Coordinates of C-alpha atoms in Angstrom, one line a residue:
Chain A
M989 CA 7.2 14.8 27.3
S990 CA 4.5 14.7 29.9
W991 CA 2.7 11.7 31.3
N992 CA -0.5 13.1 29.8
T993 CA 0.9 12.6 26.4
V994 CA 2.4 9.2 27.0
L995 CA -0.8 7.8 28.6
P996 CA -3.0 7.7 25.5
M997 CA -0.2 5.9 23.6
I998 CA 0.0 3.2 26.3
V999 CA -3.7 2.7 26.4
F1000 CA -3.6 2.4 22.6
L1001 CA -0.9 -0.3 22.7
L1002 CA -2.9 -2.2 25.3
I1003 CA -6.0 -2.2 23.2
V1004 CA -4.0 -3.5 20.2
F1005 CA -2.6 -6.3 22.4
A1006 CA -6.1 -7.3 23.6
V1007 CA -7.3 -7.6 20.0
G1008 CA -4.3 -9.8 19.1
F1009 CA -5.2 -12.3 21.8
W1010 CA -8.8 -12.2 20.9
A1011 CA -8.0 -13.1 17.3
G1012 CA -5.7 -15.8 18.6
K1013 CA -8.8 -17.7 19.6
F1014 CA -9.9 -18.0 16.0
V1015 CA -6.6 -19.4 15.1
S1016 CA -6.7 -22.0 17.8
Q1017 CA -10.2 -23.1 16.9
T1018 CA -9.9 -23.3 13.2
D1019 CA -9.8 -26.5 11.3
S1020 CA -7.9 -25.0 8.4
F1021 CA -4.9 -23.4 10.0
L1022 CA -3.3 -22.1 6.8
Q1023 CA -6.4 -20.3 5.6
E1024 CA -7.0 -18.8 8.9
Y1025 CA -3.5 -17.8 10.0
F1026 CA -2.4 -16.3 6.6
L1027 CA -5.7 -15.1 5.2
G1028 CA -8.2 -14.8 8.0
S1029 CA -10.4 -17.5 6.4
R1030 CA -11.5 -15.1 3.7
A1031 CA -14.0 -13.6 6.0
M1032 CA -13.4 -9.9 5.8
G1033 CA -16.2 -7.5 5.5
G1034 CA -16.1 -4.2 3.6
F1035 CA -15.1 -1.9 6.5
L1036 CA -12.3 -4.2 7.7
L1037 CA -11.0 -4.7 4.2
A1038 CA -10.9 -0.9 3.5
M1039 CA -9.2 -0.2 6.8
T1040 CA -6.5 -2.9 6.4
M1041 CA -5.8 -1.8 2.8
M1042 CA -5.5 1.8 3.8
A1043 CA -3.5 1.1 7.0
T1044 CA -1.0 -1.2 5.2
Y1045 CA -0.6 1.3 2.5
G1046 CA -0.2 4.4 4.7
S1047 CA 3.3 4.1 6.3
A1048 CA 5.8 6.2 8.2
S1049 CA 6.3 8.3 5.0
S1050 CA 2.7 9.4 5.0
F1051 CA 2.9 10.7 8.6
I1052 CA 6.6 11.7 9.2
G1053 CA 8.5 11.8 6.0
G1054 CA 5.8 13.3 3.7
P1055 CA 4.8 16.2 5.9
G1056 CA 8.5 17.0 6.4
V1057 CA 9.1 17.3 2.7
A1058 CA 5.8 19.3 2.3
Y1059 CA 7.2 21.7 4.9
S1060 CA 10.1 22.7 2.8
T1061 CA 8.6 22.3 -0.7
G1062 CA 5.1 23.7 -0.2
L1063 CA 1.7 22.9 -1.8
G1064 CA 3.5 21.2 -4.8
W1065 CA 4.2 18.2 -2.5
V1066 CA 0.6 18.0 -1.4
L1067 CA -0.3 17.9 -5.1
L1068 CA 2.1 15.0 -5.5
S1069 CA 0.7 13.2 -2.6
M1070 CA -2.7 13.2 -4.2
A1071 CA -1.4 10.8 -6.8
Q1072 CA -2.1 8.2 -4.0
L1073 CA -5.9 8.7 -4.4
P1074 CA -6.2 5.9 -7.0
A1075 CA -4.7 3.4 -4.7
G1076 CA -8.0 3.6 -2.8
Y1077 CA -10.1 2.3 -5.7
F1078 CA -7.9 1.2 -8.5
V1079 CA -6.4 -1.9 -6.8
L1080 CA -9.7 -3.4 -5.8
M1081 CA -11.4 -2.6 -9.2
V1082 CA -8.6 -4.0 -11.3
L1083 CA -7.7 -7.1 -9.4
G1084 CA -11.4 -7.2 -8.5
K1085 CA -13.7 -10.1 -8.9
K1086 CA -11.7 -12.1 -11.2
F1087 CA -8.8 -12.3 -8.7
A1088 CA -11.2 -13.2 -6.0
I1089 CA -12.8 -16.0 -8.0
M1090 CA -9.6 -17.4 -9.4
A1091 CA -7.8 -17.3 -6.0
R1092 CA -10.6 -19.4 -4.6
Q1093 CA -10.4 -21.9 -7.4
Y1094 CA -6.7 -22.3 -6.9
K1095 CA -7.2 -22.4 -3.1
A1096 CA -4.5 -19.8 -3.0
V1097 CA -3.5 -18.4 0.4
T1098 CA -0.8 -16.1 -0.8
L1099 CA 0.0 -14.1 -3.9
I1100 CA 2.8 -16.5 -4.6
D1101 CA 0.4 -19.5 -4.4
F1102 CA -1.8 -17.7 -6.9
L1103 CA 1.0 -17.1 -9.4
K1104 CA 2.4 -20.6 -9.0
S1105 CA -1.0 -22.3 -9.7
H1106 CA -1.9 -19.9 -12.4
Y1107 CA 1.2 -20.3 -14.4
N1108 CA 1.6 -23.9 -13.3
S1109 CA 5.2 -23.3 -12.6
D1110 CA 7.4 -23.9 -9.6
R1111 CA 10.0 -21.5 -11.1
V1112 CA 7.5 -18.6 -11.0
G1113 CA 6.7 -19.6 -7.4
I1114 CA 10.2 -19.8 -6.1
L1115 CA 11.2 -16.6 -7.9
A1116 CA 8.3 -14.7 -6.4
A1117 CA 8.9 -16.1 -2.9
L1118 CA 12.6 -15.1 -3.0
S1119 CA 11.9 -11.5 -4.1
I1120 CA 9.2 -11.1 -1.5
I1121 CA 11.3 -12.5 1.3
I1122 CA 14.4 -10.4 0.4
F1123 CA 12.7 -7.1 -0.4
L1124 CA 10.0 -7.2 2.3
F1125 CA 12.4 -8.3 5.0
S1126 CA 14.5 -5.3 4.4
S1127 CA 11.6 -3.0 4.4
I1128 CA 10.3 -4.4 7.7
A1129 CA 13.7 -3.7 9.2
A1130 CA 13.6 -0.2 7.8
Q1131 CA 10.1 0.4 9.3
W1132 CA 11.2 -0.9 12.7
V1133 CA 14.1 1.5 12.7
G1134 CA 11.6 4.3 11.9
G1135 CA 9.3 3.1 14.7
A1136 CA 12.0 2.9 17.2
R1137 CA 13.5 6.3 16.4
L1138 CA 10.0 7.8 16.8
I1139 CA 9.6 6.2 20.3
E1140 CA 13.1 7.2 21.1
S1141 CA 12.5 10.9 20.3
L1142 CA 9.0 11.0 21.9
L1143 CA 9.9 9.3 25.2
G1144 CA 13.5 10.3 25.4
I1145 CA 14.7 6.7 26.0
S1146 CA 17.6 4.9 24.4
Y1147 CA 17.2 3.5 20.9
T1148 CA 17.6 -0.1 22.1
T1149 CA 14.9 0.2 24.7
A1150 CA 12.7 1.9 22.1
L1151 CA 13.3 -0.9 19.7
I1152 CA 12.5 -3.6 22.3
I1153 CA 9.2 -1.8 23.1
F1154 CA 8.3 -1.5 19.5
A1155 CA 9.3 -5.0 18.5
L1156 CA 7.5 -6.7 21.3
S1157 CA 4.3 -4.8 20.8
V1158 CA 4.1 -5.8 17.1
M1159 CA 5.4 -9.3 17.4
I1160 CA 3.2 -10.6 20.1
Y1161 CA -0.1 -10.1 18.5
V1162 CA 1.1 -11.0 15.0
V1163 CA 2.5 -14.3 16.1
I1164 CA -0.5 -15.2 18.1
G1165 CA -3.3 -13.9 16.0
G1166 CA -2.1 -14.1 12.4
F1167 CA -3.8 -12.3 9.5
R1168 CA -7.1 -11.8 11.4
A1169 CA -5.3 -10.0 14.2
V1170 CA -3.4 -7.9 11.7
A1171 CA -6.6 -7.0 9.9
I1172 CA -8.6 -6.1 13.0
T1173 CA -5.7 -4.2 14.6
D1174 CA -5.4 -2.4 11.3
T1175 CA -8.9 -1.2 11.7
I1176 CA -8.1 0.3 15.1
L1177 CA -4.8 1.7 13.8
G1178 CA -6.5 3.0 10.7
S1179 CA -9.1 4.9 12.8
V1180 CA -6.3 6.4 14.9
M1181 CA -4.6 7.5 11.7
F1182 CA -7.8 9.0 10.4
F1183 CA -8.9 10.9 13.5
G1184 CA -5.4 11.9 14.3
T1185 CA -5.2 13.6 10.9
L1186 CA -8.4 15.4 11.4
I1187 CA -7.6 16.6 14.9
L1188 CA -4.1 17.8 13.9
L1189 CA -5.3 19.5 10.7
T1190 CA -8.0 21.4 12.6
A1191 CA -5.6 22.4 15.3
V1192 CA -3.0 23.7 12.9
I1193 CA -5.6 25.8 11.0
I1194 CA -6.8 27.3 14.2
A1195 CA -3.2 28.0 15.5
G1196 CA -2.4 29.7 12.2
G1197 CA -5.5 31.9 12.3
G1198 CA -7.3 30.4 9.4
V1199 CA -6.2 29.1 5.9
G1200 CA -6.2 32.6 4.4
N1201 CA -3.9 33.9 7.1
I1202 CA -1.6 30.9 6.7
M1203 CA -1.4 31.4 2.9
E1204 CA -0.5 35.1 3.3
R1205 CA 2.3 34.2 5.6
L1206 CA 3.6 31.5 3.2
I1207 CA 3.6 33.9 0.3
E1208 CA 5.6 36.4 2.5
T1209 CA 8.1 33.7 3.2
D1210 CA 8.4 32.4 -0.4
P1211 CA 5.6 32.7 -3.1
D1212 CA 6.8 29.4 -4.6
L1213 CA 5.4 27.6 -1.6
V1214 CA 1.9 28.1 -2.9
R1215 CA 2.7 27.3 -6.5
P1216 CA 2.7 23.7 -7.8
F1217 CA 6.4 23.5 -8.7
G1218 CA 8.1 23.3 -5.4
A1219 CA 10.2 25.9 -3.6
D1220 CA 13.2 25.4 -5.9
G1221 CA 11.1 24.6 -9.0
E1222 CA 12.3 21.0 -8.7
L1223 CA 8.8 19.5 -9.1
T1224 CA 8.3 19.4 -12.9
P1225 CA 4.8 18.3 -14.1
L1226 CA 6.4 15.2 -15.7
Y1227 CA 8.2 14.2 -12.5
V1228 CA 5.1 14.7 -10.3
S1229 CA 2.9 12.8 -12.8
S1230 CA 5.3 9.8 -12.8
Y1231 CA 4.3 9.3 -9.1
W1232 CA 0.9 8.2 -10.4
I1233 CA 2.7 4.9 -11.3
L1234 CA 4.8 4.6 -8.1
V1235 CA 2.2 5.3 -5.5
G1236 CA -1.1 5.2 -7.5
V1237 CA -1.7 2.5 -10.1
G1238 CA 1.5 0.5 -9.5
V1239 CA 0.3 -0.4 -6.0
V1240 CA -1.6 -3.3 -7.8
G1241 CA 1.8 -5.0 -7.9
L1242 CA 2.6 -4.8 -4.2
P1243 CA 2.1 -8.3 -2.7
Q1244 CA 1.1 -7.0 0.7
I1245 CA -1.7 -5.1 -0.9
A1246 CA -2.7 -7.7 -3.5
V1247 CA -3.1 -10.4 -0.9
R1248 CA -5.8 -8.3 0.7
A1249 CA -7.7 -8.4 -2.5
M1250 CA -8.3 -12.1 -2.1
S1251 CA -9.2 -12.1 1.6
Y1252 CA -12.7 -10.6 1.5
K1253 CA -16.0 -12.3 2.0
N1254 CA -18.1 -11.3 -1.0
A1255 CA -18.8 -8.8 -3.7
K1256 CA -20.7 -6.6 -1.3
A1257 CA -17.6 -6.3 1.0
M1258 CA -15.5 -5.3 -2.0
H1259 CA -17.9 -2.6 -3.1
Q1260 CA -18.1 -1.1 0.3
A1261 CA -14.3 -1.2 0.7
I1262 CA -13.7 0.6 -2.6
I1263 CA -15.8 3.5 -1.4
I1264 CA -14.5 3.7 2.2
S1265 CA -10.8 3.3 1.2
T1266 CA -11.0 6.0 -1.5
V1267 CA -12.4 8.5 1.0
F1268 CA -10.1 7.6 3.8
V1269 CA -6.9 7.5 1.8
G1270 CA -7.8 10.8 0.2
I1271 CA -8.5 12.6 3.4
I1272 CA -5.5 11.2 5.3
M1273 CA -3.0 12.0 2.5
L1274 CA -4.4 15.5 1.8
G1275 CA -4.7 16.3 5.5
M1276 CA -1.3 15.1 6.7
H1277 CA 0.6 16.8 3.9
L1278 CA -1.3 20.0 4.3
V1279 CA -0.3 19.9 8.0
G1280 CA 3.3 19.9 6.8
V1281 CA 2.8 23.0 4.6
F1282 CA 0.7 24.9 7.2
A1283 CA 3.4 24.1 9.9
R1284 CA 5.8 26.3 7.9
A1285 CA 3.6 29.3 8.6
I1286 CA 3.3 28.6 12.3
I1287 CA 6.8 27.3 13.3
P1288 CA 9.1 28.6 10.5
D1289 CA 12.4 27.3 11.8
I1290 CA 12.3 23.5 12.0
Q1291 CA 15.5 22.1 10.7
I1292 CA 14.9 18.4 10.5
G1293 CA 12.1 17.3 8.1
D1294 CA 11.2 14.2 10.2
S1295 CA 10.6 16.2 13.3
V1296 CA 8.0 18.6 11.6
M1297 CA 5.0 16.5 12.5
P1298 CA 5.9 15.6 16.1
V1299 CA 7.1 19.2 16.9
T1300 CA 4.0 20.8 15.4
T1301 CA 1.7 18.4 17.2
M1302 CA 3.2 19.2 20.6
E1303 CA 3.1 22.9 19.8
V1304 CA -0.5 23.2 18.7
L1305 CA -2.3 20.6 20.9
P1306 CA -2.8 20.1 24.6
P1307 CA -0.9 17.1 26.0
V1308 CA -3.6 14.4 26.0
L1309 CA -4.7 15.2 22.4
A1310 CA -1.1 15.4 21.3
G1311 CA -0.7 11.8 22.6
I1312 CA -3.6 10.6 20.6
V1313 CA -2.3 12.3 17.4
L1314 CA 1.2 11.1 18.0
A1315 CA -0.2 7.6 18.2
A1316 CA -1.1 8.0 14.5
P1317 CA 2.4 7.7 13.0
M1318 CA 3.0 4.8 15.4
A1319 CA -0.1 3.2 14.1
A1320 CA 0.9 3.8 10.5
I1321 CA 4.3 2.1 11.1
M1322 CA 2.8 -0.8 13.1
S1323 CA 0.1 -1.5 10.6
T1324 CA 2.6 -1.6 7.7
V1325 CA 5.0 -3.8 9.6
N1326 CA 2.4 -6.3 10.8
A1327 CA 1.2 -6.9 7.3
L1328 CA 4.7 -7.3 6.0
L1329 CA 5.6 -9.7 8.8
I1330 CA 2.7 -12.0 8.1
M1331 CA 3.4 -11.8 4.4
V1332 CA 7.1 -12.8 4.7
S1333 CA 6.1 -15.5 7.1
S1334 CA 3.5 -16.9 4.7
A1335 CA 6.1 -16.9 1.9
I1336 CA 8.5 -19.0 4.0
V1337 CA 5.9 -21.4 5.5
K1338 CA 3.6 -21.9 2.5
D1339 CA 5.8 -21.3 -0.5
I1340 CA 9.2 -22.7 0.7
Y1341 CA 8.6 -25.1 3.6
L1342 CA 5.3 -26.7 2.4
S1343 CA 6.3 -26.7 -1.2
Y1344 CA 9.9 -27.9 -1.1
I1345 CA 10.9 -29.1 2.4
N1346 CA 8.0 -31.0 3.8
R1347 CA 5.1 -31.5 1.5
N1348 CA 3.1 -33.7 3.8
A1349 CA 3.1 -31.7 7.0
D1350 CA -0.1 -32.2 9.0
D1351 CA -2.1 -29.3 10.5
Q1352 CA -0.4 -29.5 13.9
K1353 CA 3.0 -29.5 12.4
I1354 CA 2.1 -26.5 10.1
R1355 CA 0.8 -24.7 13.1
R1356 CA 4.0 -25.1 15.1
V1357 CA 6.2 -24.2 12.1
S1358 CA 4.2 -21.0 11.4
Y1359 CA 4.4 -19.7 14.9
R1360 CA 8.1 -20.4 15.0
V1361 CA 8.8 -18.9 11.6
T1362 CA 6.9 -15.7 12.4
A1363 CA 8.6 -15.4 15.8
L1364 CA 12.1 -16.1 14.4
L1365 CA 11.5 -13.6 11.7
G1366 CA 10.7 -11.0 14.3
V1367 CA 13.9 -11.8 16.2
A1368 CA 16.0 -11.7 13.0
V1369 CA 14.5 -8.3 12.1
F1370 CA 15.2 -7.1 15.7
I1371 CA 18.8 -8.0 15.5
M1372 CA 19.2 -6.4 12.1
A1373 CA 17.5 -3.2 13.3
L1374 CA 19.8 -2.9 16.3
S1375 CA 22.5 -1.7 13.9
P1376 CA 21.1 -1.8 10.4
P1377 CA 23.8 -3.0 7.9
D1378 CA 24.3 -0.8 4.8
F1379 CA 23.2 -3.7 2.6
L1380 CA 19.8 -3.8 4.2
I1381 CA 19.3 -0.1 3.7
W1382 CA 20.4 -0.4 0.1
L1383 CA 17.9 -3.2 -0.4
N1384 CA 15.0 -1.3 1.1
L1385 CA 15.4 1.4 -1.5
F1386 CA 14.1 -1.1 -4.1
S1387 CA 11.4 -2.8 -2.0
F1388 CA 8.5 -0.6 -3.2
G1389 CA 9.3 0.1 -6.8
G1390 CA 11.2 -3.2 -7.3
L1391 CA 8.3 -5.3 -6.2
E1392 CA 5.9 -3.3 -8.3
A1393 CA 8.0 -3.8 -11.4
A1394 CA 8.3 -7.5 -10.7
F1395 CA 4.6 -8.3 -10.0
I1396 CA 2.4 -5.9 -11.7
W1397 CA 2.2 -7.6 -15.1
P1398 CA 2.4 -11.3 -14.0
V1399 CA -0.6 -10.5 -11.9
V1400 CA -2.7 -8.1 -14.0
L1401 CA -2.0 -9.7 -17.4
G1402 CA -2.3 -13.2 -15.8
L1403 CA -5.8 -12.2 -14.9
Y1404 CA -7.0 -10.7 -18.2
W1405 CA -4.7 -11.9 -21.0
R1406 CA -5.3 -15.4 -22.2
K1407 CA -1.9 -15.7 -23.9
G1408 CA 0.2 -14.8 -20.9
N1409 CA 2.4 -17.8 -19.8
K1410 CA 5.1 -18.8 -17.3
Y1411 CA 8.0 -17.8 -19.6
G1412 CA 6.6 -14.3 -19.9
A1413 CA 6.1 -14.2 -16.1
V1414 CA 9.6 -15.3 -15.2
Y1415 CA 11.4 -13.1 -17.7
S1416 CA 9.3 -10.0 -16.9
M1417 CA 10.0 -10.4 -13.2
F1418 CA 13.7 -10.5 -14.0
A1419 CA 13.4 -7.6 -16.4
G1420 CA 11.4 -5.4 -14.0
T1421 CA 13.4 -5.9 -10.8
G1422 CA 16.7 -6.1 -12.6
S1423 CA 16.3 -2.9 -14.6
Y1424 CA 14.9 -1.2 -11.5
I1425 CA 18.1 -1.9 -9.5
L1426 CA 20.4 -1.0 -12.4
L1427 CA 18.6 2.2 -13.2
H1428 CA 18.4 3.2 -9.6
T1429 CA 22.1 2.7 -9.3
F1430 CA 23.4 4.3 -12.5
Y1431 CA 20.6 6.6 -13.9
P1432 CA 18.1 7.5 -11.1
D1433 CA 15.0 9.4 -12.2
A1434 CA 15.7 8.7 -15.8
F1435 CA 14.4 11.2 -18.3
G1436 CA 13.0 13.4 -15.5
M1437 CA 10.6 10.7 -14.3
H1438 CA 10.6 8.6 -11.1
T1439 CA 12.9 5.5 -11.6
V1440 CA 9.9 3.1 -11.4
V1441 CA 8.4 4.2 -14.8
I1442 CA 10.9 2.5 -17.2
P1443 CA 11.1 -0.8 -15.4
V1444 CA 7.3 -1.1 -15.4
I1445 CA 7.3 -0.4 -19.2
L1446 CA 10.2 -2.9 -19.8
S1447 CA 8.6 -5.6 -17.8
F1448 CA 5.3 -5.1 -19.8
L1449 CA 7.2 -5.4 -23.1
T1450 CA 9.0 -8.5 -21.8
F1451 CA 5.9 -10.2 -20.6
V1452 CA 4.1 -9.7 -23.8
S1453 CA 6.9 -10.5 -26.2
V1454 CA 8.2 -13.6 -24.4
S1455 CA 4.6 -14.9 -24.0
L1456 CA 4.0 -14.6 -27.7
L1457 CA 7.3 -16.1 -28.7
T1458 CA 6.8 -19.1 -26.5
E1459 CA 3.2 -19.6 -27.3
R1460 CA 3.6 -22.9 -29.1
K1461 CA 6.0 -24.3 -26.5
A1462 CA 3.6 -23.4 -23.7
A1463 CA 0.6 -24.9 -25.5
Q1464 CA 2.1 -28.4 -25.3
E1465 CA 2.4 -28.2 -21.5
P1466 CA -0.3 -28.9 -19.0
L1467 CA -2.5 -25.9 -18.1
R1468 CA -3.3 -24.5 -14.7
K1469 CA -3.2 -26.4 -11.6
I1470 CA -6.6 -26.5 -9.8
S1471 CA -6.2 -28.4 -6.6
Chain B
M69 CA -7.9 -28.9 -22.8
K70 CA -10.2 -25.9 -22.2
D71 CA -8.9 -23.2 -19.9
R72 CA -11.4 -22.6 -17.2
M73 CA -9.8 -19.3 -16.1
F74 CA -10.6 -17.8 -19.5
S75 CA -14.0 -19.4 -20.1
D76 CA -17.2 -17.5 -20.9
D77 CA -18.2 -17.5 -17.3
P78 CA -20.5 -14.5 -17.1
R79 CA -18.8 -13.5 -13.8
F80 CA -15.6 -13.0 -15.7
K81 CA -17.4 -10.6 -18.1
V82 CA -18.5 -8.6 -15.1
A83 CA -15.0 -8.6 -13.7
K84 CA -13.5 -7.4 -16.9
R85 CA -15.9 -4.6 -17.3
E86 CA -15.3 -3.4 -13.8
A87 CA -11.5 -3.5 -14.3
W88 CA -11.9 -1.2 -17.3
I89 CA -14.1 1.1 -15.3
G90 CA -11.2 1.3 -12.8
V91 CA -8.9 2.3 -15.6
G92 CA -11.4 4.9 -16.9
L93 CA -11.7 6.4 -13.4
V94 CA -7.9 6.8 -13.1
I95 CA -7.8 8.6 -16.4
I96 CA -10.5 11.0 -15.4
N97 CA -8.9 11.4 -12.0
F98 CA -5.5 12.2 -13.6
L99 CA -6.9 14.6 -16.2
W100 CA -8.8 16.6 -13.6
W101 CA -5.8 16.7 -11.2
F102 CA -3.3 17.6 -13.9
G103 CA -5.5 20.1 -15.8
F104 CA -6.4 22.3 -12.8
A105 CA -3.0 22.0 -11.1
Y106 CA -0.9 23.1 -14.1
G107 CA -3.6 24.9 -16.1
L108 CA -4.3 27.3 -13.3
G109 CA -1.1 26.9 -11.2
S110 CA 1.4 28.0 -13.9
R111 CA 0.5 31.7 -13.3
E112 CA 2.5 33.7 -10.8
A113 CA 1.4 33.6 -7.2
E114 CA -0.1 37.1 -7.1
E115 CA -2.4 36.3 -10.0
Y116 CA -4.1 33.4 -8.2
K117 CA -7.6 33.8 -6.8
Y118 CA -8.1 32.4 -3.4
I119 CA -11.0 30.1 -2.5
L120 CA -11.6 29.4 1.2
G121 CA -8.1 30.6 1.6
F122 CA -6.5 28.2 -0.8
P123 CA -4.9 29.1 -4.2
D124 CA -7.5 28.4 -6.9
W125 CA -5.4 25.7 -8.7
F126 CA -5.0 23.8 -5.4
F127 CA -8.6 24.1 -4.4
F128 CA -9.9 22.7 -7.7
S129 CA -7.2 20.1 -8.3
C130 CA -6.8 18.6 -4.9
I131 CA -9.7 19.6 -2.6
L132 CA -12.5 19.6 -5.1
G133 CA -10.8 16.8 -6.9
L134 CA -11.0 14.6 -3.8
V135 CA -14.7 15.5 -3.3
W136 CA -15.6 14.9 -6.9
M137 CA -13.6 11.6 -7.3
S138 CA -15.2 10.3 -4.1
A139 CA -18.6 11.1 -5.4
L140 CA -17.8 9.5 -8.8
V141 CA -16.5 6.4 -7.2
I142 CA -19.6 6.0 -5.0
F143 CA -21.8 6.6 -8.0
T144 CA -20.0 4.1 -10.2
V145 CA -19.9 1.4 -7.6
K146 CA -23.6 1.8 -6.7
V147 CA -24.8 1.9 -10.3
F148 CA -22.4 -0.2 -12.4
F149 CA -20.9 -2.8 -10.1
K150 CA -22.7 -6.1 -10.0
E151 CA -22.7 -8.5 -7.1
V152 CA -21.6 -12.0 -8.1
P153 CA -20.9 -15.1 -6.1
F154 CA -17.2 -16.0 -5.7
D155 CA -17.5 -19.7 -4.9
D156 CA -18.3 -22.3 -7.4
E157 CA -21.3 -24.5 -6.9
E158 CA -19.7 -27.7 -7.8

């Protein structure tokens, strides 16, 4: 790869660094460290909110994995990817204003905080904290492996060197700048993702001689590529529709997304963010997956799915532009990882350390602990990612659907259903995550739907029935904790 | 003891209404997406018409679907969503 390609990526990393240090200033000047470091002092405007939601949501799979699958399955996979469109508006609308108001009353900084105060239960808190720490830790490690592999293949350096570059570039600004640095860098990373998609899509269409031409060539290769059922007919309508739960509405239950829905400044910011994130998520998902399909008509013999996007980029774009576009998947991975890192760190500091180990820590002490925990986490992930243990990879398989099944109902029904109580919450978390792991192991894609569907239904039934059964018992206990 | 989180605070009414609007939009979104994709897409490839180069099912379901949902979201937010304060004046 030529220097012309590498240069834009280096410039891009430097800008991200600079932002991290700049955000670090806010952290050092604040008088409420926790609120600033883990939530950016609830000061986010609409554009920032939209970009950080979109960038956190869009990960390696949107830019590398997804286009690779689209390359071999055809337009049916693009259709499936459009199930992600609701993630742009649904989360903010459903959690919405009630979540924002209640989170402020509870003075909640994390999703766990919110659940703990809302159900007035330490058990809910500790359970939520543990599942977040375990699942998200493993998915950070998996994303790091992805990021390092990408650098490795692009720059032709060793995996270890690539991992060091990647780890350092993420950790430094997250440790120093906290949530605000994450949100602001997400805005830059999100823009890179957006424009990268547009540039690449345009270039691919031109290289293929227009959409009509590309479609003709695809039909020559295999007419099923332009039908909605996948090249082998594996994409049944039921299966594709079940993705609406996994990547569409279920996203409400992802802690790293939900926490963003309590970090914005006011209702106006929320309204703006809904509009911007819908349009951006839609264009990026549609664009990147289309690139994968179109690539099939231009370079028909790519063997490895994950290399479709990088290979196509270098084929159809001049070096400097290729560098900018290749920064997009890097940006997607970084912006997912940074959000997870600060999320896990907040779970450890706020929900374990401050709740159970040292309840009376002063601001200075919290500050030191937070920096240290975030940095140590980074180091731990780094060591794990050097040679990822099988157990970690196994855990990561559940991190998306497992967390959704655990949190969706305690959060959503907690907001809107008066009778929901802590017993319902605890049991539905067990039922959701437990059944997800069991189903995934013994009966994946049950009844022709993605594995996530049944656990989400089970955790709903558990939440409602247990809450109703324990209604009397719960009524005798003190209600919510408003600090 | 009265539960403040489920009081008749008018802001909560607004929030509830908007959450239901979100659910409604997803249902519209899903029906549009599903209807065009499998309604038109189930034919054989040679029976498709092509719009701007794309097969008709894909054009309506995914491309027009994105344009139309974006427009609908913008319209809904501008017309039906109310601005309310988040902090309590206590």
